[in-house]
Amino acid sequence: MAAKKTSKGQMINRNLLPNLNDNFYERFRPKPKIEVKTNVLVALIIFSFTLITYWITQNRSVTFWDVGEYIACSSILGVPHPPGNPLYIIIGRTFALLGLGLPHALVVNSISGLMSALAVMFTYLFTVKLVSMFESNKSLIITAGIIAALYNAFSFTFWNNAVEASVYPARDLVINSTIYLTLLWVEKSRNLSHQNILLVIVYIFFLGFSIHQTALQTVPAVLFIVLYPIFMANLNKSSFWIRAVIYFILGLIIYFTFIEVGKNYDIPDLAKIATGIYFFIITYIHLRDRISNKAWLLGIIFVAIALSPHLFLLIRSALRPFINEGHPHNLELFSDYVLRRQYGVVSFLERRATAYYQFTHHFLRYFFWQFFHADTIAGWIKMPSALIATLARLVVLFLGFFGIWFQAKKNKHSFIYLLSFFLMSSFAMIFVMNLSDAEVRNRDYFFVSAYYLWGVWMAIGSIGLIKLIAGNKSKLVKPLILAFLFLPILNFTSQYVIHDRSEEFIALDYGLNFLNSLEENAIIFTNGDNDTFPLWYAQAVYDPNAFENIYPATDIYSDQESEKAVLKAVARKKNELSGIRPDVTVANLSLLNTPWYIRHLRDIEGVLFNIPDRHIDDIRPMRSDRPRQITISSPNNEDSFTINIPPNKPLLIKDIAAIQIIRDNYGRRPLYMAVTVADEIVFHDFLRNEGKVNRIVSREQPNQTNIERLKNNLKNVYSYRSIFDDSVYKDENMRNLITNYGAAYMRVSQYYHRKDDLNKAADYLAKAIRFIQNNTRFYPSLVQMYIEAENSENALKFIDKILTEDPQDIRFYMQAATIHIEEDNIDQAFDVFEKAISHQVTASEIISFIYYLADHYHEYTKGIEALTKISEYDDSPALQKFISNLMTAKDSLDNSITPN
């Protein structure tokens, strides 16, 4: 068949494109109804506004979860956790180098703001294209784009990602730009022409894969839209459907077959790879005459180029940087790394939670976080937060579903385009991610594209309502546009406070306070992301807000092997890192389950580990049916102790590795466990608390404390920036982690309580509860402690503070009155009850206490006045009897002192 070269230089065989004439295509195309200059101007305004907002609210340092790791890896060109995000790290390193001397945290965080603002700009652009397929009013088309962009920009999760170092803004830019380019291709393509746009889409998608693998989530939607006209042309042909069903069944057969093959050859992702190759072959077979061989070849070349940043992982890992997770320096470890085998194999078929749980607890719960922060709005208008949350959900659902109905009614093809992207980023992602019912953190970032695509439907619903309300009255359109713009602006203002991270230094101080608790050359065992990544960041990155404290090492014995290893490691780290405390080794227990990390600690961190290298890969979890004892001693056995492993106690690889590290390094380097380590293996009674860290010592005794070190850390070493600043929003994770400070102060309080120094015990308890959520449960104990210390002044001050916050708490009126009575201040005791009555706190205990007070101290008049006030809204017989008794007693007293 003769091929014809198009004006775009693409080889297309027109004889193989039946039924795909221009008229057929016209129904499927966006229309260029907005002038290019106007469209570009509005897009740039949206980009600029969001970029400035992100910059103003951006974190200036580090925050929790992966942020510290990403900033540190960008600063030192490290290798982050699998699957590596190589292009993101290269971009981060480039920005850091070109940052004009600005702190690397500031620069790398700003990448997220830039990528997010670009993504929002593309949301505006692709919304305009979708709406142009059914709307002719230019103002409404632009309005829909603006509203969609604003809902996108200031939705909860998207804004969270935009103000901290994260891979998800770049991923969202990939998704949004490819949606726009897909619709641009649909608009321009004639008989599958403009294949250059398709090549750009392919290239961007796989660049996105080098940033985060979930960037490919909308690939099936793009493929569907490209083939959609062909699908529609063959809609009524039975052969088409028969073939489609056969292909689908064959795909399932291939998937299930290769699951078993993958298990036999230890290639867990083989089924996914084989199925992907199968569908690529099917696509190629049916489009090989419609898309030129040159385009296919260029597509393969572009994919290879886009994936080439992964070579960085192989090359950089071989040089063994400070952060080198997975150590993917050879093909075996590289394969394990990219396929995320460190986290175990996740099968689509073996569901980690019920479908209902995955949809409601994960997807739907996060969905209702996205728009209109209920607590903020409730604070403005003094209404219950639950009511505002319900109303907000109704608004979000109504606008979205109305937008779906309106778009489907006006142009089913526009609706199908948006629906295909939404389905792939929502239900397909729920299925593919297969989240468990025991996730260690919220996973809303996986579904963020689905949430802002719903925002596009909310925007379409808004212009649908404008048209419905305005009817034929065109003069109403502009006022209604302003009215509906109020909703995304309300969302923006309600979300602003909780996304303003510009003064948040909680995570930075969290890392600094861990490191600065430690003696020189210490090894600290940590638990997970939040007690590891902030420490790595503080060690690797210069931060002008950081500070350093180093305690001299104590109880350390001379050992040349250890000293040589430590000196070598510290010298290397000083040369590579720009932060504080390069002398400290952070040993993450989760990573200790992997052989590569054990070798990393041994070779790079100078940690002694006396299991031969050839046996490290053979370490396996174990459980002994009999008790075992392991002796741990310093060099020359100058200090030693024995740990007991009870029978049938399971020991994971990390436990075995940690015990070995402690055996080989005890007495040579100070050894600590972070207080965040929940499983202390068998060392619980050999830990001496010093604040945020527990030092491993030879003395066996529960609840040991180095009280002087602990007090010094709390008073002179630790920094608590942002914690008591009410303008800085603290999410649930922050509030939970802050509690560790409260626990440290609580230990000092308990120490002084045991010493019968109740004043100091109470003072430290008062400081402790400032860090603790729902701390009202400690109030009675604190007040009682001040009372026992005969410090009525502080007790009354604290009671007054409590009653200011919660004037309904009966306990503290009773305690305050008791204090005044013991000091013979009867009038003040009545004043306390007057305050209670003014807040209508009139429980039976209050009434009985007033009666006792009046009767016992012969203050009948005051008692009658107080109880009479209560009787205005309490006419119980008991109350009336108390009043009657007091009046009788008063009359009797009056008669006894009246002269004859």
Short mmCIF file of C-alpha atoms in Angstrom, two decimals, residues 397-693:
data_model
loop_
_atom_site.label_atom_id
_atom_site.label_comp_id
_atom_site.label_asym_id
_atom_site.label_seq_id
_atom_site.Cartn_x
_atom_site.Cartn_y
_atom_site.Cartn_z
CA LEU A 397 -20.29 16.41 46.21
CA PHE A 398 -23.10 18.50 44.75
CA LEU A 399 -20.82 20.65 42.58
CA GLY A 400 -18.87 17.60 41.41
CA PHE A 401 -21.85 15.43 40.55
CA PHE A 402 -23.66 18.35 38.94
CA GLY A 403 -20.52 18.98 36.88
CA ILE A 404 -20.50 15.33 35.81
CA TRP A 405 -24.14 15.51 34.75
CA PHE A 406 -23.72 18.85 33.00
CA GLN A 407 -20.59 17.82 31.08
CA ALA A 408 -22.04 14.45 30.05
CA LYS A 409 -25.21 16.14 28.84
CA LYS A 410 -23.42 18.85 26.86
CA ASN A 411 -20.68 16.72 25.27
CA LYS A 412 -20.28 13.05 26.09
CA HIS A 413 -16.81 12.93 24.47
CA SER A 414 -15.46 15.70 26.70
CA PHE A 415 -16.96 13.86 29.66
CA ILE A 416 -15.40 10.54 28.61
CA TYR A 417 -11.96 12.16 28.29
CA LEU A 418 -12.10 13.54 31.84
CA LEU A 419 -13.73 10.37 33.18
CA SER A 420 -10.96 8.20 31.78
CA PHE A 421 -8.29 10.25 33.59
CA PHE A 422 -10.31 10.25 36.81
CA LEU A 423 -10.90 6.48 36.76
CA MET A 424 -7.21 5.76 36.27
CA SER A 425 -6.15 8.11 39.08
CA SER A 426 -8.83 6.91 41.51
CA PHE A 427 -10.27 3.40 41.25
CA ALA A 428 -7.36 2.01 39.24
CA MET A 429 -4.89 3.53 41.72
CA ILE A 430 -6.83 2.05 44.64
CA PHE A 431 -6.53 -1.36 42.99
CA VAL A 432 -2.87 -1.02 42.00
CA MET A 433 -1.55 0.54 45.23
CA ASN A 434 -3.36 -2.13 47.27
CA LEU A 435 -2.90 -0.24 50.55
CA SER A 436 -3.07 -2.24 53.75
CA ASP A 437 -5.08 -1.71 56.91
CA ALA A 438 -1.84 -1.09 58.83
CA GLU A 439 -0.15 1.75 56.93
CA VAL A 440 2.36 3.69 59.03
CA ARG A 441 1.20 7.03 57.63
CA ASN A 442 -1.55 8.62 55.57
CA ARG A 443 -1.20 7.89 51.85
CA ASP A 444 -3.33 10.68 50.41
CA TYR A 445 -0.53 11.72 48.04
CA PHE A 446 -1.16 8.63 45.88
CA PHE A 447 -4.63 9.88 44.95
CA VAL A 448 -4.05 13.62 44.71
CA SER A 449 -4.61 13.76 40.92
CA ALA A 450 -8.04 12.18 41.36
CA TYR A 451 -8.93 14.83 43.93
CA TYR A 452 -8.05 17.80 41.76
CA LEU A 453 -9.72 16.19 38.73
CA TRP A 454 -12.84 16.14 40.88
CA GLY A 455 -12.13 19.85 41.33
CA VAL A 456 -12.41 20.19 37.53
CA TRP A 457 -15.91 18.72 37.75
CA MET A 458 -16.66 21.16 40.57
CA ALA A 459 -15.60 23.97 38.22
CA ILE A 460 -17.77 22.61 35.40
CA GLY A 461 -20.63 22.26 37.87
CA SER A 462 -20.14 25.92 38.83
CA ILE A 463 -20.51 27.21 35.28
CA GLY A 464 -23.43 24.82 34.77
CA LEU A 465 -25.20 26.41 37.72
CA ILE A 466 -24.34 29.88 36.44
CA LYS A 467 -26.02 29.05 33.14
CA LEU A 468 -28.98 27.46 34.90
CA ILE A 469 -29.53 30.41 37.25
CA ALA A 470 -28.87 33.12 34.65
CA GLY A 471 -31.04 31.54 31.98
CA ASN A 472 -31.48 34.09 29.21
CA LYS A 473 -30.44 37.01 31.41
CA SER A 474 -26.90 37.61 30.22
CA LYS A 475 -26.47 40.49 32.69
CA LEU A 476 -26.51 37.97 35.54
CA VAL A 477 -23.58 35.97 34.22
CA LYS A 478 -20.76 38.20 35.50
CA PRO A 479 -22.21 38.67 39.02
CA LEU A 480 -22.76 34.91 39.21
CA ILE A 481 -19.17 34.29 38.09
CA LEU A 482 -17.97 36.43 40.99
CA ALA A 483 -20.30 34.59 43.36
CA PHE A 484 -19.01 31.15 42.33
CA LEU A 485 -15.41 32.35 42.48
CA PHE A 486 -16.07 32.99 46.16
CA LEU A 487 -16.06 29.23 46.88
CA PRO A 488 -12.48 28.46 45.72
CA ILE A 489 -11.38 31.70 47.42
CA LEU A 490 -13.08 30.51 50.64
CA ASN A 491 -11.27 27.20 50.27
CA PHE A 492 -7.97 29.06 49.79
CA THR A 493 -8.40 31.24 52.87
CA SER A 494 -9.56 28.33 55.06
CA GLN A 495 -6.55 26.23 54.06
CA TYR A 496 -3.95 28.99 54.34
CA VAL A 497 -3.15 28.79 58.05
CA ILE A 498 -2.68 25.02 58.12
CA HIS A 499 -0.37 25.16 55.08
CA ASP A 500 1.80 28.07 56.18
CA ARG A 501 5.07 26.32 57.09
CA SER A 502 7.27 29.40 56.88
CA GLU A 503 7.89 29.49 60.65
CA GLU A 504 7.87 25.74 61.32
CA PHE A 505 11.12 24.35 62.75
CA ILE A 506 9.72 21.41 64.72
CA ALA A 507 11.30 18.69 62.55
CA LEU A 508 14.65 20.50 62.39
CA ASP A 509 14.80 20.77 66.17
CA TYR A 510 13.64 17.17 66.47
CA GLY A 511 16.70 16.01 64.54
CA LEU A 512 19.06 18.45 66.24
CA ASN A 513 17.86 17.48 69.70
CA PHE A 514 18.49 13.80 69.01
CA LEU A 515 22.02 14.42 67.73
CA ASN A 516 22.93 16.94 70.41
CA SER A 517 21.90 14.51 73.17
CA LEU A 518 24.73 12.19 72.21
CA GLU A 519 28.29 11.83 73.33
CA GLU A 520 31.09 12.09 70.80
CA ASN A 521 31.35 9.25 68.25
CA ALA A 522 28.06 7.76 69.40
CA ILE A 523 25.96 5.17 67.61
CA ILE A 524 22.21 5.72 67.90
CA PHE A 525 19.62 3.14 66.90
CA THR A 526 16.52 4.73 65.39
CA ASN A 527 13.17 3.33 64.38
CA GLY A 528 11.83 4.78 61.13
CA ASP A 529 11.53 7.84 58.90
CA ASN A 530 10.82 10.53 61.48
CA ASP A 531 13.65 9.72 63.87
CA THR A 532 16.12 9.08 61.03
CA PHE A 533 15.64 11.48 58.10
CA PRO A 534 15.78 14.68 60.21
CA LEU A 535 19.06 13.40 61.68
CA TRP A 536 20.51 12.61 58.26
CA TYR A 537 19.45 16.05 57.10
CA ALA A 538 21.08 17.76 60.08
CA GLN A 539 24.30 15.85 59.42
CA ALA A 540 24.39 16.28 55.65
CA VAL A 541 23.06 19.78 54.98
CA TYR A 542 24.18 23.18 56.19
CA ASP A 543 21.21 24.90 57.79
CA PRO A 544 21.66 28.41 59.21
CA ASN A 545 19.03 27.56 61.84
CA ALA A 546 20.99 24.56 63.16
CA PHE A 547 23.25 24.46 66.22
CA GLU A 548 25.63 21.88 67.67
CA ASN A 549 26.31 20.39 71.10
CA ILE A 550 28.86 17.62 71.72
CA TYR A 551 29.20 15.79 75.03
CA PRO A 552 32.64 14.26 75.64
CA ALA A 553 32.57 10.46 75.48
CA THR A 554 32.47 8.69 78.85
CA ASP A 555 32.94 5.06 79.90
CA ILE A 556 34.94 4.40 76.73
CA TYR A 557 38.01 2.16 76.70
CA SER A 558 40.95 2.34 74.33
CA ASP A 559 40.64 0.12 71.27
CA GLN A 560 42.83 0.78 68.26
CA GLU A 561 40.63 -1.05 65.75
CA SER A 562 37.56 0.97 66.68
CA GLU A 563 39.44 4.27 66.91
CA LYS A 564 40.94 3.78 63.46
CA ALA A 565 37.56 2.91 61.91
CA VAL A 566 35.84 5.90 63.54
CA LEU A 567 38.55 8.37 62.53
CA LYS A 568 38.38 7.17 58.93
CA ALA A 569 34.58 7.38 58.86
CA VAL A 570 34.44 10.84 60.44
CA ALA A 571 37.11 12.20 58.08
CA ARG A 572 35.16 10.91 55.10
CA LYS A 573 31.88 12.37 56.34
CA LYS A 574 33.44 15.74 57.12
CA ASN A 575 34.65 15.87 53.54
CA GLU A 576 31.22 14.95 52.12
CA LEU A 577 28.76 16.57 54.54
CA SER A 578 28.03 20.16 55.53
CA GLY A 579 25.91 19.73 58.64
CA ILE A 580 26.54 19.01 62.30
CA ARG A 581 27.75 15.94 64.22
CA PRO A 582 29.52 13.91 61.52
CA ASP A 583 30.94 11.86 64.38
CA VAL A 584 27.54 10.26 65.05
CA THR A 585 26.37 7.06 63.35
CA VAL A 586 22.62 6.75 62.85
CA ALA A 587 21.69 3.06 62.67
CA ASN A 588 18.13 2.66 61.42
CA LEU A 589 16.65 -0.58 62.73
CA SER A 590 14.24 -0.99 59.82
CA LEU A 591 17.13 -0.86 57.35
CA LEU A 592 19.15 -3.30 59.46
CA ASN A 593 16.95 -6.04 58.01
CA THR A 594 18.99 -5.69 54.80
CA PRO A 595 22.56 -6.96 54.20
CA TRP A 596 23.57 -3.89 52.18
CA TYR A 597 22.87 -1.61 55.14
CA ILE A 598 24.89 -3.73 57.55
CA ARG A 599 27.83 -3.42 55.15
CA HIS A 600 27.19 0.32 54.80
CA LEU A 601 27.45 0.82 58.56
CA ARG A 602 30.57 -1.31 58.68
CA ASP A 603 32.40 0.19 55.69
CA ILE A 604 31.21 3.83 55.65
CA GLU A 605 30.25 4.57 59.26
CA GLY A 606 33.13 2.74 60.95
CA VAL A 607 30.87 0.41 62.91
CA LEU A 608 32.59 -2.80 63.99
CA PHE A 609 30.65 -5.86 62.83
CA ASN A 610 32.53 -9.10 63.37
CA ILE A 611 30.44 -11.46 61.28
CA PRO A 612 32.44 -12.44 58.17
CA ASP A 613 31.25 -10.69 55.04
CA ARG A 614 30.39 -13.96 53.30
CA HIS A 615 27.93 -14.81 56.10
CA ILE A 616 26.08 -11.47 56.24
CA ASP A 617 23.74 -12.52 53.43
CA ASP A 618 22.97 -15.70 55.37
CA ILE A 619 21.60 -13.96 58.49
CA ARG A 620 18.02 -15.16 58.92
CA PRO A 621 15.28 -14.57 61.50
CA MET A 622 15.45 -17.10 64.29
CA ARG A 623 13.58 -18.39 67.32
CA SER A 624 15.21 -20.59 69.93
CA ASP A 625 13.23 -23.13 71.96
CA ARG A 626 15.53 -22.62 74.94
CA PRO A 627 16.77 -19.56 76.80
CA ARG A 628 20.05 -18.04 75.65
CA GLN A 629 22.56 -15.75 77.29
CA ILE A 630 24.87 -13.36 75.47
CA THR A 631 27.71 -11.61 77.25
CA ILE A 632 28.60 -8.11 76.10
CA SER A 633 31.91 -6.66 77.23
CA SER A 634 34.17 -3.70 76.63
CA PRO A 635 37.79 -4.08 75.44
CA ASN A 636 39.86 -6.14 77.88
CA ASN A 637 36.59 -7.07 79.66
CA GLU A 638 36.80 -3.98 81.87
CA ASP A 639 33.02 -3.61 81.79
CA SER A 640 30.53 -6.31 80.87
CA PHE A 641 26.96 -7.49 81.23
CA THR A 642 24.81 -10.41 80.13
CA ILE A 643 21.52 -10.23 78.27
CA ASN A 644 18.96 -13.01 78.46
CA ILE A 645 16.97 -14.06 75.42
CA PRO A 646 13.86 -15.92 76.59
CA PRO A 647 12.76 -19.11 74.81
CA ASN A 648 10.60 -18.73 71.71
CA LYS A 649 11.37 -15.02 71.38
CA PRO A 650 11.49 -14.21 67.66
CA LEU A 651 14.60 -12.37 66.56
CA LEU A 652 14.41 -10.62 63.20
CA ILE A 653 17.47 -9.87 61.08
CA LYS A 654 17.54 -6.33 62.52
CA ASP A 655 17.53 -7.71 66.07
CA ILE A 656 20.41 -10.08 65.37
CA ALA A 657 22.35 -7.31 63.61
CA ALA A 658 21.71 -4.82 66.43
CA ILE A 659 22.84 -7.29 69.09
CA GLN A 660 26.00 -7.96 67.08
CA ILE A 661 26.71 -4.22 66.69
CA ILE A 662 26.25 -3.70 70.44
CA ARG A 663 28.53 -6.68 71.23
CA ASP A 664 31.27 -5.45 68.93
CA ASN A 665 31.12 -1.72 69.80
CA TYR A 666 30.21 -1.63 73.49
CA GLY A 667 32.86 0.21 75.48
CA ARG A 668 34.42 1.44 72.24
CA ARG A 669 31.72 3.94 71.25
CA PRO A 670 28.76 5.34 73.22
CA LEU A 671 25.64 3.35 72.25
CA TYR A 672 22.09 4.73 72.36
CA MET A 673 18.55 3.92 71.37
CA ALA A 674 16.16 6.71 70.44
CA VAL A 675 13.14 6.92 72.72
CA THR A 676 11.04 6.39 69.58
CA VAL A 677 12.32 2.80 69.29
CA ALA A 678 9.35 0.71 70.40
CA ASP A 679 11.06 -2.70 70.29
CA GLU A 680 14.17 -2.49 72.46
CA ILE A 681 14.92 -6.17 71.73
CA VAL A 682 16.18 -7.44 75.10
CA PHE A 683 17.88 -4.26 76.34
CA HIS A 684 14.96 -2.61 78.13
CA ASP A 685 16.47 -2.87 81.61
CA PHE A 686 19.93 -1.86 80.36
CA LEU A 687 18.79 1.57 79.13
CA ARG A 688 19.47 4.83 80.98
CA ASN A 689 17.35 7.71 79.82
CA GLU A 690 18.96 11.06 79.04
CA GLY A 691 16.04 12.82 77.35
CA LYS A 692 15.25 11.84 73.78
CA VAL A 693 17.81 9.04 73.93
#
